[in-house]
PDB file of C-alpha atoms and ligand atoms in Angstrom:
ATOM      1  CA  UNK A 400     -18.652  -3.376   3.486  1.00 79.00           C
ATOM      2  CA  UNK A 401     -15.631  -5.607   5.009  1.00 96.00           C
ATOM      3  CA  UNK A 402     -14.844  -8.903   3.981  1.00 98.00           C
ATOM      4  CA  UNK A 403     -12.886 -10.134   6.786  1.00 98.00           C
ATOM      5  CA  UNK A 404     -10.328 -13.118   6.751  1.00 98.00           C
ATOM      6  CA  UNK A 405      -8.910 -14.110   9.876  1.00 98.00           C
ATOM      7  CA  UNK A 406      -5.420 -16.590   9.686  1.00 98.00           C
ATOM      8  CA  UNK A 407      -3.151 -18.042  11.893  1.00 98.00           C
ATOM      9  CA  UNK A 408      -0.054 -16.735  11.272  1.00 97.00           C
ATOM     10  CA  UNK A 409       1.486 -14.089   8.191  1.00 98.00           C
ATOM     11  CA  UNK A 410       2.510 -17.397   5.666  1.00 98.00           C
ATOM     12  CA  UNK A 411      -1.103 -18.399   5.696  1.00 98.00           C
ATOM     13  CA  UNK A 412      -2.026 -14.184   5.525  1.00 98.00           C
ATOM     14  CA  UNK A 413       0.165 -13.821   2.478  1.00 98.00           C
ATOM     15  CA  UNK A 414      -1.693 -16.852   0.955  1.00 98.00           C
ATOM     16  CA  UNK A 415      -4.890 -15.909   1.034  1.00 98.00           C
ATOM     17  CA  UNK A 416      -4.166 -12.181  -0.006  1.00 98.00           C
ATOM     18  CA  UNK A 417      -2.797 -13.911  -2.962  1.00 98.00           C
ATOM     19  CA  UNK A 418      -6.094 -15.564  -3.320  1.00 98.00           C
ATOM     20  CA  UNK A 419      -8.427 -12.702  -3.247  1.00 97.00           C
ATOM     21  CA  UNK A 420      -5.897 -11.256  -6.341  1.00 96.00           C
ATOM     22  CA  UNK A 421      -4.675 -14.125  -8.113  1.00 96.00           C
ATOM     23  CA  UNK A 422      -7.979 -13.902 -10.744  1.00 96.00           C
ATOM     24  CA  UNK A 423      -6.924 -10.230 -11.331  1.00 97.00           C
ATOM     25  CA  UNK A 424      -3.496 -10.416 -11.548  1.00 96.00           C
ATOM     26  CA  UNK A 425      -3.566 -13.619 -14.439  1.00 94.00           C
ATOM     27  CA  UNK A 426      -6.487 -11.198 -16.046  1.00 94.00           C
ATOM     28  CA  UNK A 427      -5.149  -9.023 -19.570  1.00 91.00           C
ATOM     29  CA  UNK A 428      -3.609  -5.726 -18.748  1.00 96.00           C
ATOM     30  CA  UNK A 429      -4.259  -5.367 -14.819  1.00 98.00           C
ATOM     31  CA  UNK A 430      -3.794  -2.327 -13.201  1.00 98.00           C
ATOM     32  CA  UNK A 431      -2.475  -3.034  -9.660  1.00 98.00           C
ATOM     33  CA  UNK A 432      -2.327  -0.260  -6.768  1.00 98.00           C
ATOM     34  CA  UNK A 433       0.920  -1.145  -4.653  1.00 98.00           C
ATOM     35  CA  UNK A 434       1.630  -0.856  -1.312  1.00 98.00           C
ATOM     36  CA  UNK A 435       5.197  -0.575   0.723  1.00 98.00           C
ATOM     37  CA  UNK A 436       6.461  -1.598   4.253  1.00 96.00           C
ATOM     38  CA  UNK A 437       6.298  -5.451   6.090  1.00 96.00           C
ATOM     39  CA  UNK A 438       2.561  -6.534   5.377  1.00 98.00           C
ATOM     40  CA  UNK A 439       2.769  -7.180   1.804  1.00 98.00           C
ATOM     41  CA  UNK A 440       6.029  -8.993   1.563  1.00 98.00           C
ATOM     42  CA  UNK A 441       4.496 -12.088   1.773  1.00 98.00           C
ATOM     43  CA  UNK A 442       1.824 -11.510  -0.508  1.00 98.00           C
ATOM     44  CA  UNK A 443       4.771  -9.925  -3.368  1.00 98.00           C
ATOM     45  CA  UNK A 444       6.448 -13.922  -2.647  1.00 98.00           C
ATOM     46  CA  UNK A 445       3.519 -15.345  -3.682  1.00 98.00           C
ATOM     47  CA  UNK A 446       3.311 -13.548  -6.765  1.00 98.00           C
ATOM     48  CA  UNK A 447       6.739 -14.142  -7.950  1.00 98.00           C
ATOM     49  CA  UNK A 448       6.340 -17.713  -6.975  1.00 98.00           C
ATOM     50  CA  UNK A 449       2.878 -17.678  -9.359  1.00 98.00           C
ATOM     51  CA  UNK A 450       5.338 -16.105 -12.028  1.00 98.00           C
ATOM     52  CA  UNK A 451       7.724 -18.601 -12.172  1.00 98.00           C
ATOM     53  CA  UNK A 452       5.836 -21.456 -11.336  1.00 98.00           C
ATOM     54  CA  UNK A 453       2.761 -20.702 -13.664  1.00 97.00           C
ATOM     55  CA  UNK A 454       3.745 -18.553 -16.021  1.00 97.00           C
ATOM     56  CA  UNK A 455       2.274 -15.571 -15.035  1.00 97.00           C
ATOM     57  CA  UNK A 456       3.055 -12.367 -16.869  1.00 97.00           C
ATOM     58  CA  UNK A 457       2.887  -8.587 -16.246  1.00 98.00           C
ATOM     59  CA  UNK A 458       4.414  -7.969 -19.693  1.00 97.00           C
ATOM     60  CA  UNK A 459       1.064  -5.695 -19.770  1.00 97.00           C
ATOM     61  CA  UNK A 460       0.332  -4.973 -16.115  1.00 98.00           C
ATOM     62  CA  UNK A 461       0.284  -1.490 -14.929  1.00 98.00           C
ATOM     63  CA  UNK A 462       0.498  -0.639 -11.271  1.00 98.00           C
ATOM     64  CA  UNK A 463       0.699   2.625  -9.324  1.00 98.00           C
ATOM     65  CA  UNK A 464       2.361   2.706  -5.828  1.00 98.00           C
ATOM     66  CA  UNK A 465       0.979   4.696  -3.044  1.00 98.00           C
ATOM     67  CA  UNK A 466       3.759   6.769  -1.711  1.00 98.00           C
ATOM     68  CA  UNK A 467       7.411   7.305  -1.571  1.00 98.00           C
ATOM     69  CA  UNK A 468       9.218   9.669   1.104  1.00 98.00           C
ATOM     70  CA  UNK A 469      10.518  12.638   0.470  1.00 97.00           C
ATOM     71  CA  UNK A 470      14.066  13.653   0.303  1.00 92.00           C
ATOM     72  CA  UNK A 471      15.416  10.225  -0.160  1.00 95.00           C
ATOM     73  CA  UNK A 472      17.172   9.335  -3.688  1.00 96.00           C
ATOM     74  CA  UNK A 473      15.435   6.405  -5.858  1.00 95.00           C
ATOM     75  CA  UNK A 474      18.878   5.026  -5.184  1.00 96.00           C
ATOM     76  CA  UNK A 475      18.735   5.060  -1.650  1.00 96.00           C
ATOM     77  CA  UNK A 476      17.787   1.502   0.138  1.00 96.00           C
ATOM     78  CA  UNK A 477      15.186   2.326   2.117  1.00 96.00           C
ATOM     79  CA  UNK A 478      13.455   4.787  -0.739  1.00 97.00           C
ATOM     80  CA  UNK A 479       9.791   2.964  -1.761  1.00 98.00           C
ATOM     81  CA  UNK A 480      11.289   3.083  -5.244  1.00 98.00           C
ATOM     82  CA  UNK A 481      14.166   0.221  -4.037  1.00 98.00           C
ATOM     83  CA  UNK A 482      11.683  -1.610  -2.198  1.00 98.00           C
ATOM     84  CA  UNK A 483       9.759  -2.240  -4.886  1.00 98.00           C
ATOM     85  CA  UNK A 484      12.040  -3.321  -7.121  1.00 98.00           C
ATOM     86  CA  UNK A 485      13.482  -5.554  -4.618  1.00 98.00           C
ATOM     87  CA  UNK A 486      10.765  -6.992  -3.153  1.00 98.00           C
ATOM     88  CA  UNK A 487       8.806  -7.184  -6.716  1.00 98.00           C
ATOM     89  CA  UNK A 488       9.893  -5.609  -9.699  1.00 98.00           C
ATOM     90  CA  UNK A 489      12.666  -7.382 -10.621  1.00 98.00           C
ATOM     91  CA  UNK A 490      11.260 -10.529 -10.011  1.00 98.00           C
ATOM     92  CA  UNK A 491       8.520 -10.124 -12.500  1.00 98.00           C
ATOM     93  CA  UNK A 492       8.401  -9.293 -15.958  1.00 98.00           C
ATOM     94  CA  UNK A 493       6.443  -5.801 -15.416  1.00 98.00           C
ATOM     95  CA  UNK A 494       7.909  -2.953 -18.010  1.00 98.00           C
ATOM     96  CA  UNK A 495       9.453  -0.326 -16.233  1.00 98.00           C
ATOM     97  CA  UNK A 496       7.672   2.162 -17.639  1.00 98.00           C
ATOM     98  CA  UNK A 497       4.539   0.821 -16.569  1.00 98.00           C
ATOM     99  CA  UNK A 498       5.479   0.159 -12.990  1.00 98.00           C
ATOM    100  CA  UNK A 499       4.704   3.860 -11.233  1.00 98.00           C
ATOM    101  CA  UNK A 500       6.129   5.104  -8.016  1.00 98.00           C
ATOM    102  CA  UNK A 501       5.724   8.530  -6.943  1.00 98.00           C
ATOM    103  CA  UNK A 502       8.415  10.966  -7.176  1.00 97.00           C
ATOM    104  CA  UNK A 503       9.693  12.375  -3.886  1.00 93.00           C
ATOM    105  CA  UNK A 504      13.037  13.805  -4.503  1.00 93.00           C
ATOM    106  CA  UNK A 505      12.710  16.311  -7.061  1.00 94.00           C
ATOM    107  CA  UNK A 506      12.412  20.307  -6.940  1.00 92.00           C
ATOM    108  CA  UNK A 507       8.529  20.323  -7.005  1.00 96.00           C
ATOM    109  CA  UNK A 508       6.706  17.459  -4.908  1.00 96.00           C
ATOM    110  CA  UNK A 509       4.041  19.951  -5.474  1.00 96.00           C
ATOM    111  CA  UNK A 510       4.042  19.664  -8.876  1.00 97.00           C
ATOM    112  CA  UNK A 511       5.412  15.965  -9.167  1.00 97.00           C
ATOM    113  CA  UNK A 512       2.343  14.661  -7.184  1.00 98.00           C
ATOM    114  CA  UNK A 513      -0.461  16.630  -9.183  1.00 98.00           C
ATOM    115  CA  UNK A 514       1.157  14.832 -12.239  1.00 98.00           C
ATOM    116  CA  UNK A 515       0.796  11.185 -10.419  1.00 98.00           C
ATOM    117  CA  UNK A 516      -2.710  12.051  -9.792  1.00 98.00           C
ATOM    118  CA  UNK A 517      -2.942  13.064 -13.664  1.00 98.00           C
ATOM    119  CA  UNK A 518      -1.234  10.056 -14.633  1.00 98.00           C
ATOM    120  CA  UNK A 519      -2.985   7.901 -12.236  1.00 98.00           C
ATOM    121  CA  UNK A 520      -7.018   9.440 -12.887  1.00 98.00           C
ATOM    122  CA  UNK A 521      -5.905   7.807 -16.700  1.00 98.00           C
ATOM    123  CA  UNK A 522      -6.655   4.500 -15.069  1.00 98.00           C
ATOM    124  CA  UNK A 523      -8.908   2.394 -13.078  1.00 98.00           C
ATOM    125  CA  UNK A 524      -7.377   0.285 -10.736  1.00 98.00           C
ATOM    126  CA  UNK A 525      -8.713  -2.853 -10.198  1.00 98.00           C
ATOM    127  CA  UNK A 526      -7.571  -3.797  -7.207  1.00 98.00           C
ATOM    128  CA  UNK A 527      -5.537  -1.789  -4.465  1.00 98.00           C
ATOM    129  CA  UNK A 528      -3.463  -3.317  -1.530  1.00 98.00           C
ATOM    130  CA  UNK A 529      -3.115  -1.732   1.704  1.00 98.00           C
ATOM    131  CA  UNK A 530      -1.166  -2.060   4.870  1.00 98.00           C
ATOM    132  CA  UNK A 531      -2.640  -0.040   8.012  1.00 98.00           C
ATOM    133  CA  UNK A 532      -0.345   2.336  10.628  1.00 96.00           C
ATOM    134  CA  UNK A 533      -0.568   1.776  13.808  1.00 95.00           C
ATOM    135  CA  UNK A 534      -2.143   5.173  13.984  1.00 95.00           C
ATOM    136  CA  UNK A 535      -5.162   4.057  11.300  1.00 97.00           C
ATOM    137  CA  UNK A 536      -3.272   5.622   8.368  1.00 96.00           C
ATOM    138  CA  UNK A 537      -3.328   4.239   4.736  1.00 98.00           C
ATOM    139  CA  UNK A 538      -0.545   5.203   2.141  1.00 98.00           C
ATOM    140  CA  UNK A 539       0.462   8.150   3.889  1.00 97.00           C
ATOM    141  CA  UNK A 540      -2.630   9.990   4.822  1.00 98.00           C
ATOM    142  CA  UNK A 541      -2.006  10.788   8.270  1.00 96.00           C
ATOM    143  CA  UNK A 542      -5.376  11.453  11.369  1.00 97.00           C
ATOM    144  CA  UNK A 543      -7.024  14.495  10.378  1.00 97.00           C
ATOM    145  CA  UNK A 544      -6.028  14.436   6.142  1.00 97.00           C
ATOM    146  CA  UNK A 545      -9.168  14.980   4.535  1.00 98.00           C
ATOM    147  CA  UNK A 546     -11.488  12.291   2.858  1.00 98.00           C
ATOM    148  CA  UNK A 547     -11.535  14.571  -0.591  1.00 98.00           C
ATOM    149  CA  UNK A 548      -7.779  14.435  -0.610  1.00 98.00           C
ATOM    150  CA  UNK A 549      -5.936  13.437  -3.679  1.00 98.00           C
ATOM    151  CA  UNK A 550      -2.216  12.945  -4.046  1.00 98.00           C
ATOM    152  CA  UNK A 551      -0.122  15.365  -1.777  1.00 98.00           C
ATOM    153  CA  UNK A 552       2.582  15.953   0.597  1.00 98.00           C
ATOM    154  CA  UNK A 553       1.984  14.671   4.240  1.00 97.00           C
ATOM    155  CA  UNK A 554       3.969  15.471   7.398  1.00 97.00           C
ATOM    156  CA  UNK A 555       4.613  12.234   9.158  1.00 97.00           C
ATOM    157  CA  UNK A 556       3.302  12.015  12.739  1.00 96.00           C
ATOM    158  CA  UNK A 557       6.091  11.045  15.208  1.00 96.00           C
ATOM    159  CA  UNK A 558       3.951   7.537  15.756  1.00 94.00           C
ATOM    160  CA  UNK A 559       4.666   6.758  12.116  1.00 95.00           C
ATOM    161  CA  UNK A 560       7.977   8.028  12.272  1.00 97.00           C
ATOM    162  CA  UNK A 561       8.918   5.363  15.460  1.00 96.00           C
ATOM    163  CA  UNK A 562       6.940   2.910  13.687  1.00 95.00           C
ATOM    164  CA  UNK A 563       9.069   2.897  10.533  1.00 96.00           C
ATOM    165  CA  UNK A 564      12.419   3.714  12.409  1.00 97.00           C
ATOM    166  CA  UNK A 565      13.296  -0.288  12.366  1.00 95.00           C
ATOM    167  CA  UNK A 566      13.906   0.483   8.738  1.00 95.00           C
ATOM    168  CA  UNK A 567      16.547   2.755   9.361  1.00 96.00           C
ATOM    169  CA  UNK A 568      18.716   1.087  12.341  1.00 96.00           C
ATOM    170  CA  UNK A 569      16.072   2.454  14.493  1.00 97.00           C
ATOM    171  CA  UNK A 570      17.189   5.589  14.407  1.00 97.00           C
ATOM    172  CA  UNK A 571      14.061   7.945  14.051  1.00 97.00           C
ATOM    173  CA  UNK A 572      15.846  10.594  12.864  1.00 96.00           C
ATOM    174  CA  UNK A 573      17.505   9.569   9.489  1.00 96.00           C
ATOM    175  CA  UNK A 574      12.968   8.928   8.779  1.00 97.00           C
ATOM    176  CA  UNK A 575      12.249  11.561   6.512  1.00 97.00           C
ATOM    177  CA  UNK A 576       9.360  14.064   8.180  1.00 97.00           C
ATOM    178  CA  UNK A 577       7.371  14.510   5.311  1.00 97.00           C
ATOM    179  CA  UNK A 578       6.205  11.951   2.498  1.00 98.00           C
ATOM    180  CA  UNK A 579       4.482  11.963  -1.200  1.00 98.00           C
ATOM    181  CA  UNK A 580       0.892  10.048  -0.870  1.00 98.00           C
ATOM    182  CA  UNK A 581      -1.865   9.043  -2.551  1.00 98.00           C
ATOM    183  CA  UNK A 582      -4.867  10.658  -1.218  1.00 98.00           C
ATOM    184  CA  UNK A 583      -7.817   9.198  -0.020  1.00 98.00           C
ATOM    185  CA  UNK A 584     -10.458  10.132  -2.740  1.00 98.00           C
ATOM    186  CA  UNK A 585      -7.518   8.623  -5.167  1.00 98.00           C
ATOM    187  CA  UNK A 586      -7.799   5.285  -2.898  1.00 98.00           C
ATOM    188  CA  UNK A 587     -11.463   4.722  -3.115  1.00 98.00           C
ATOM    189  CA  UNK A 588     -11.555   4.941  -6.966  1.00 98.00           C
ATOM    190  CA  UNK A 589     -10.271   1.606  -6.888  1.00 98.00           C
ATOM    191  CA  UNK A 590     -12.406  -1.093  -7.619  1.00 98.00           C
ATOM    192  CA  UNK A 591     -11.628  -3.447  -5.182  1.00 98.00           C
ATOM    193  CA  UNK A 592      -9.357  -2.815  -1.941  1.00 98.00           C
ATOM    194  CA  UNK A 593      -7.242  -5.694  -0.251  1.00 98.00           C
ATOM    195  CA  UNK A 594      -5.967  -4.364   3.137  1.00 98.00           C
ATOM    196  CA  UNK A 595      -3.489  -6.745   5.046  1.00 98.00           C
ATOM    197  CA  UNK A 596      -2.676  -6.473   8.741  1.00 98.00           C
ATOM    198  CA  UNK A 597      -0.373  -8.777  11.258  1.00 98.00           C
ATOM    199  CA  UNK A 598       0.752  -8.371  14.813  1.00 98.00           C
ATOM    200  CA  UNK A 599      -0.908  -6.775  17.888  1.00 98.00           C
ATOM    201  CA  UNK A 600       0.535  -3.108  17.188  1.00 97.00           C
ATOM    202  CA  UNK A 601      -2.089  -3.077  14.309  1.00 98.00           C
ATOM    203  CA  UNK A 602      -5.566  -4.368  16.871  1.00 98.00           C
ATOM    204  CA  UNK A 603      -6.850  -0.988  17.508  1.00 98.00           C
ATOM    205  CA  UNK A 604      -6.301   0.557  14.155  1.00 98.00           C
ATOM    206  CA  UNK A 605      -8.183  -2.421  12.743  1.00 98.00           C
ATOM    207  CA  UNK A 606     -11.174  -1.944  15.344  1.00 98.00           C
ATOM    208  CA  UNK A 607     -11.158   1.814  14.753  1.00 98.00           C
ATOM    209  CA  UNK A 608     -11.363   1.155  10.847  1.00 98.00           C
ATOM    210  CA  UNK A 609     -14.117  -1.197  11.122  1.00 98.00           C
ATOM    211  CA  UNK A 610     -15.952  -0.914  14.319  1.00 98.00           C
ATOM    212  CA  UNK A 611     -15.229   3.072  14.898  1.00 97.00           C
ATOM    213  CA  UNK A 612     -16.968   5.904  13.902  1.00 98.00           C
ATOM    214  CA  UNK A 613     -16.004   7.116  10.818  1.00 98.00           C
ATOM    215  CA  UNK A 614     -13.902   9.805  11.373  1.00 98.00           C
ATOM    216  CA  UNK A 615     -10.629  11.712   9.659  1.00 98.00           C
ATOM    217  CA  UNK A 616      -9.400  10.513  13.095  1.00 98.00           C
ATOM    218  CA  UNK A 617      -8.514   7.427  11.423  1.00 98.00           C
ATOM    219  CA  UNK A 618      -8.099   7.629   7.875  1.00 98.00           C
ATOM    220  CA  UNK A 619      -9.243   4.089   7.716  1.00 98.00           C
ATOM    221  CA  UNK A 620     -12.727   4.016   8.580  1.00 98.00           C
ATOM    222  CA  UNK A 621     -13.218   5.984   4.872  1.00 98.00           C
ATOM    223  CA  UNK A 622     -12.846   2.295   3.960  1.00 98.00           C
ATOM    224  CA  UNK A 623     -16.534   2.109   5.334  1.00 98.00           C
ATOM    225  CA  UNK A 624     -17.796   3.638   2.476  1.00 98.00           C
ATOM    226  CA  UNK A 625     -16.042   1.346  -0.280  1.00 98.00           C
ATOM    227  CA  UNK A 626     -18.465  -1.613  -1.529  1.00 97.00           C
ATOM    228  CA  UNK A 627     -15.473  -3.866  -1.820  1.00 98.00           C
ATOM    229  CA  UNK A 628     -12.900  -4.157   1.107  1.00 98.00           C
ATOM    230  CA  UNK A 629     -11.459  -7.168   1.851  1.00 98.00           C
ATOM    231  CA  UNK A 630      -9.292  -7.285   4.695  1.00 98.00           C
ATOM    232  CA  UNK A 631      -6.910 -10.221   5.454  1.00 98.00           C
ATOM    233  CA  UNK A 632      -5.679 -10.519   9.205  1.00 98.00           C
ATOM    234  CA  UNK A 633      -3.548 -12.664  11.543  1.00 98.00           C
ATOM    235  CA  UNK A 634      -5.638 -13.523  15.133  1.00 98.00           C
ATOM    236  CA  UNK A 635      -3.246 -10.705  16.817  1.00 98.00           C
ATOM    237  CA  UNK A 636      -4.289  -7.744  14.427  1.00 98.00           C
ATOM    238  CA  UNK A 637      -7.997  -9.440  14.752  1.00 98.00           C
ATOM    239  CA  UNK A 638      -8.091  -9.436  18.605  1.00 98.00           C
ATOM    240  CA  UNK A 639      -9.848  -5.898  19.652  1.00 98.00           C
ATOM    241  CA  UNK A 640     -12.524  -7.225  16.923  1.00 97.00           C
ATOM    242  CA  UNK A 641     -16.204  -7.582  19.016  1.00 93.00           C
ATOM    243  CA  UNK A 642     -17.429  -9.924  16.772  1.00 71.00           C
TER     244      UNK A 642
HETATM  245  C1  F6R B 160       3.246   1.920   2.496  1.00 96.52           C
HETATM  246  C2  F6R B 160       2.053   2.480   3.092  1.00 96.52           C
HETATM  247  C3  F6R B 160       1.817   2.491   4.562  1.00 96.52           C
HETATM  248  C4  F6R B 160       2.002   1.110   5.202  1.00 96.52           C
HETATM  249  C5  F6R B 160       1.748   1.181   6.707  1.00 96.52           C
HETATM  250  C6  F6R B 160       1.969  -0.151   7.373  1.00 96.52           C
HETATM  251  O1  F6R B 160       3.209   2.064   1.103  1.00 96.52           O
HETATM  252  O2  F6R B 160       1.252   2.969   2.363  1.00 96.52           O
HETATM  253  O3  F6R B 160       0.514   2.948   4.816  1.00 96.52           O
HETATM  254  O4  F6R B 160       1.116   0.217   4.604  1.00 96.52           O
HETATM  255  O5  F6R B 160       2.589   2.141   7.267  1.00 96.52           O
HETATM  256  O6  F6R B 160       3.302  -0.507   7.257  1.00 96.52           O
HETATM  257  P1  F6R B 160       3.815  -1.988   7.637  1.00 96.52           P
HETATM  258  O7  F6R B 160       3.199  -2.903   6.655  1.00 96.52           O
HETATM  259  O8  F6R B 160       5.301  -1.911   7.480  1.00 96.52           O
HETATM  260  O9  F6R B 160       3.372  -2.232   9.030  1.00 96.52           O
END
């Protein structure tokens, strides 16, 4: 079931993703599922702005990112572990500890992403934002990655791989190939699911997700089953929409 919010233009977006969470994030010991890339940018301002402006803390919050690519260092600037902590973590007063990002440079992704899973089936999250790809993927799950899927390693499709190559001075080939994810059973154990799209690129993966068939085709549309989806859009993402 889809809550759908429809705004003019990604300032008023990020606002009112910030109001379907604010409640959660001022509750006692939150557990927040993070997301990466452009959408949530906005949405991370107005949380740091509600943190120094209100007071909020997240001296007991505990949040689990979805993915992190694999072969780059934490270190590295475009690694999901620096964008977090740039864009959010050290803005807030979240414990390190308690702030999880999966590991994808180590000697066993295997291994390192059965022990996020572990870590992360400890918890209940209560609510998870989401971007969309272009190609109807959430966290990394890729078309054709199956609905059962827990965390794993994903080979990037090329799409994704263009797609995220404005990160890297648009040069596709300095985007790692193959990624540490979330799965898609692990996404749906949240309790509530915020998904945030922008820009025209996105109007088709949005359509598929809500108005398609549901289908590994596009990972998405397993958001049809969840009984809490809310999903926060600017007019361009919302224009393939029939209704
Ligand atoms: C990032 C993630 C991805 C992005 C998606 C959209 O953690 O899980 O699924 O949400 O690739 O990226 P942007 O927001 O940059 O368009």
């Amino acid at each position: 079931m889809f809550n759908i919010i429809i705004k003019d233009n990604y300032d008023e977006v990020s606002k009112a993703a910030f109001d379907v969470m604010k409640d959660i994030v001022r509750k006692d010991k939150a557990v927040l599922g993070l997301a990466t890339g452009s959408s949530p940018v906005g949405l991370y301002k107005e949380m740091i702005r509600d943190h120094q402006e209100n007071g909020t803390s997240y001296k007991d919050t505990v949040s689990f990112n979805l993915d992190e690519y694999i072969g780059l260092p934490k270190s590295h600037r475009e690694s999901y572990y620096t964008f977090m902590h740039e864009n959010l973590f050290n803005h807030i007063d979240i414990k390190e500890e308690n702030a999880h990002v999966p590991l994808g440079d180590c000697e066993d992704p295997e291994k390192s992403a059965k022990e996020y899973e572990d870590e992360l089936k400890k918890y209940e999250v209560d609510i998870q934002i989401l971007g969309i790809g272009s190609d109807g993927h959430i966290a990394f799950n890729e078309p054709g990655c199956p609905f059962d899927s827990e965390t794993h390693i994903m080979e990037l499709t090329e799409q994704t791989r263009e797609d995220n190559a404005r990160f890297f001075d648009g040069n596709i080939d300095e985007v790692p190939k193959l990624a540490i994810t979330q799965g898609l059973a692990s996404i749906m154990r949240a309790k509530k699911i915020i998904l945030i799209a922008t820009g025209a690129n996105k109007a088709q993966a949005i359509k598929d997700m809500i108005e398609g068939e549901k289908t590994v085709d596009c990972p998405a549309s397993i958001l049809q089953d969840h009984n809490d989806v809310t999903v926060v859009l600017d007019k361009d993402a919302a224009s393939k929409l029939s209704k």
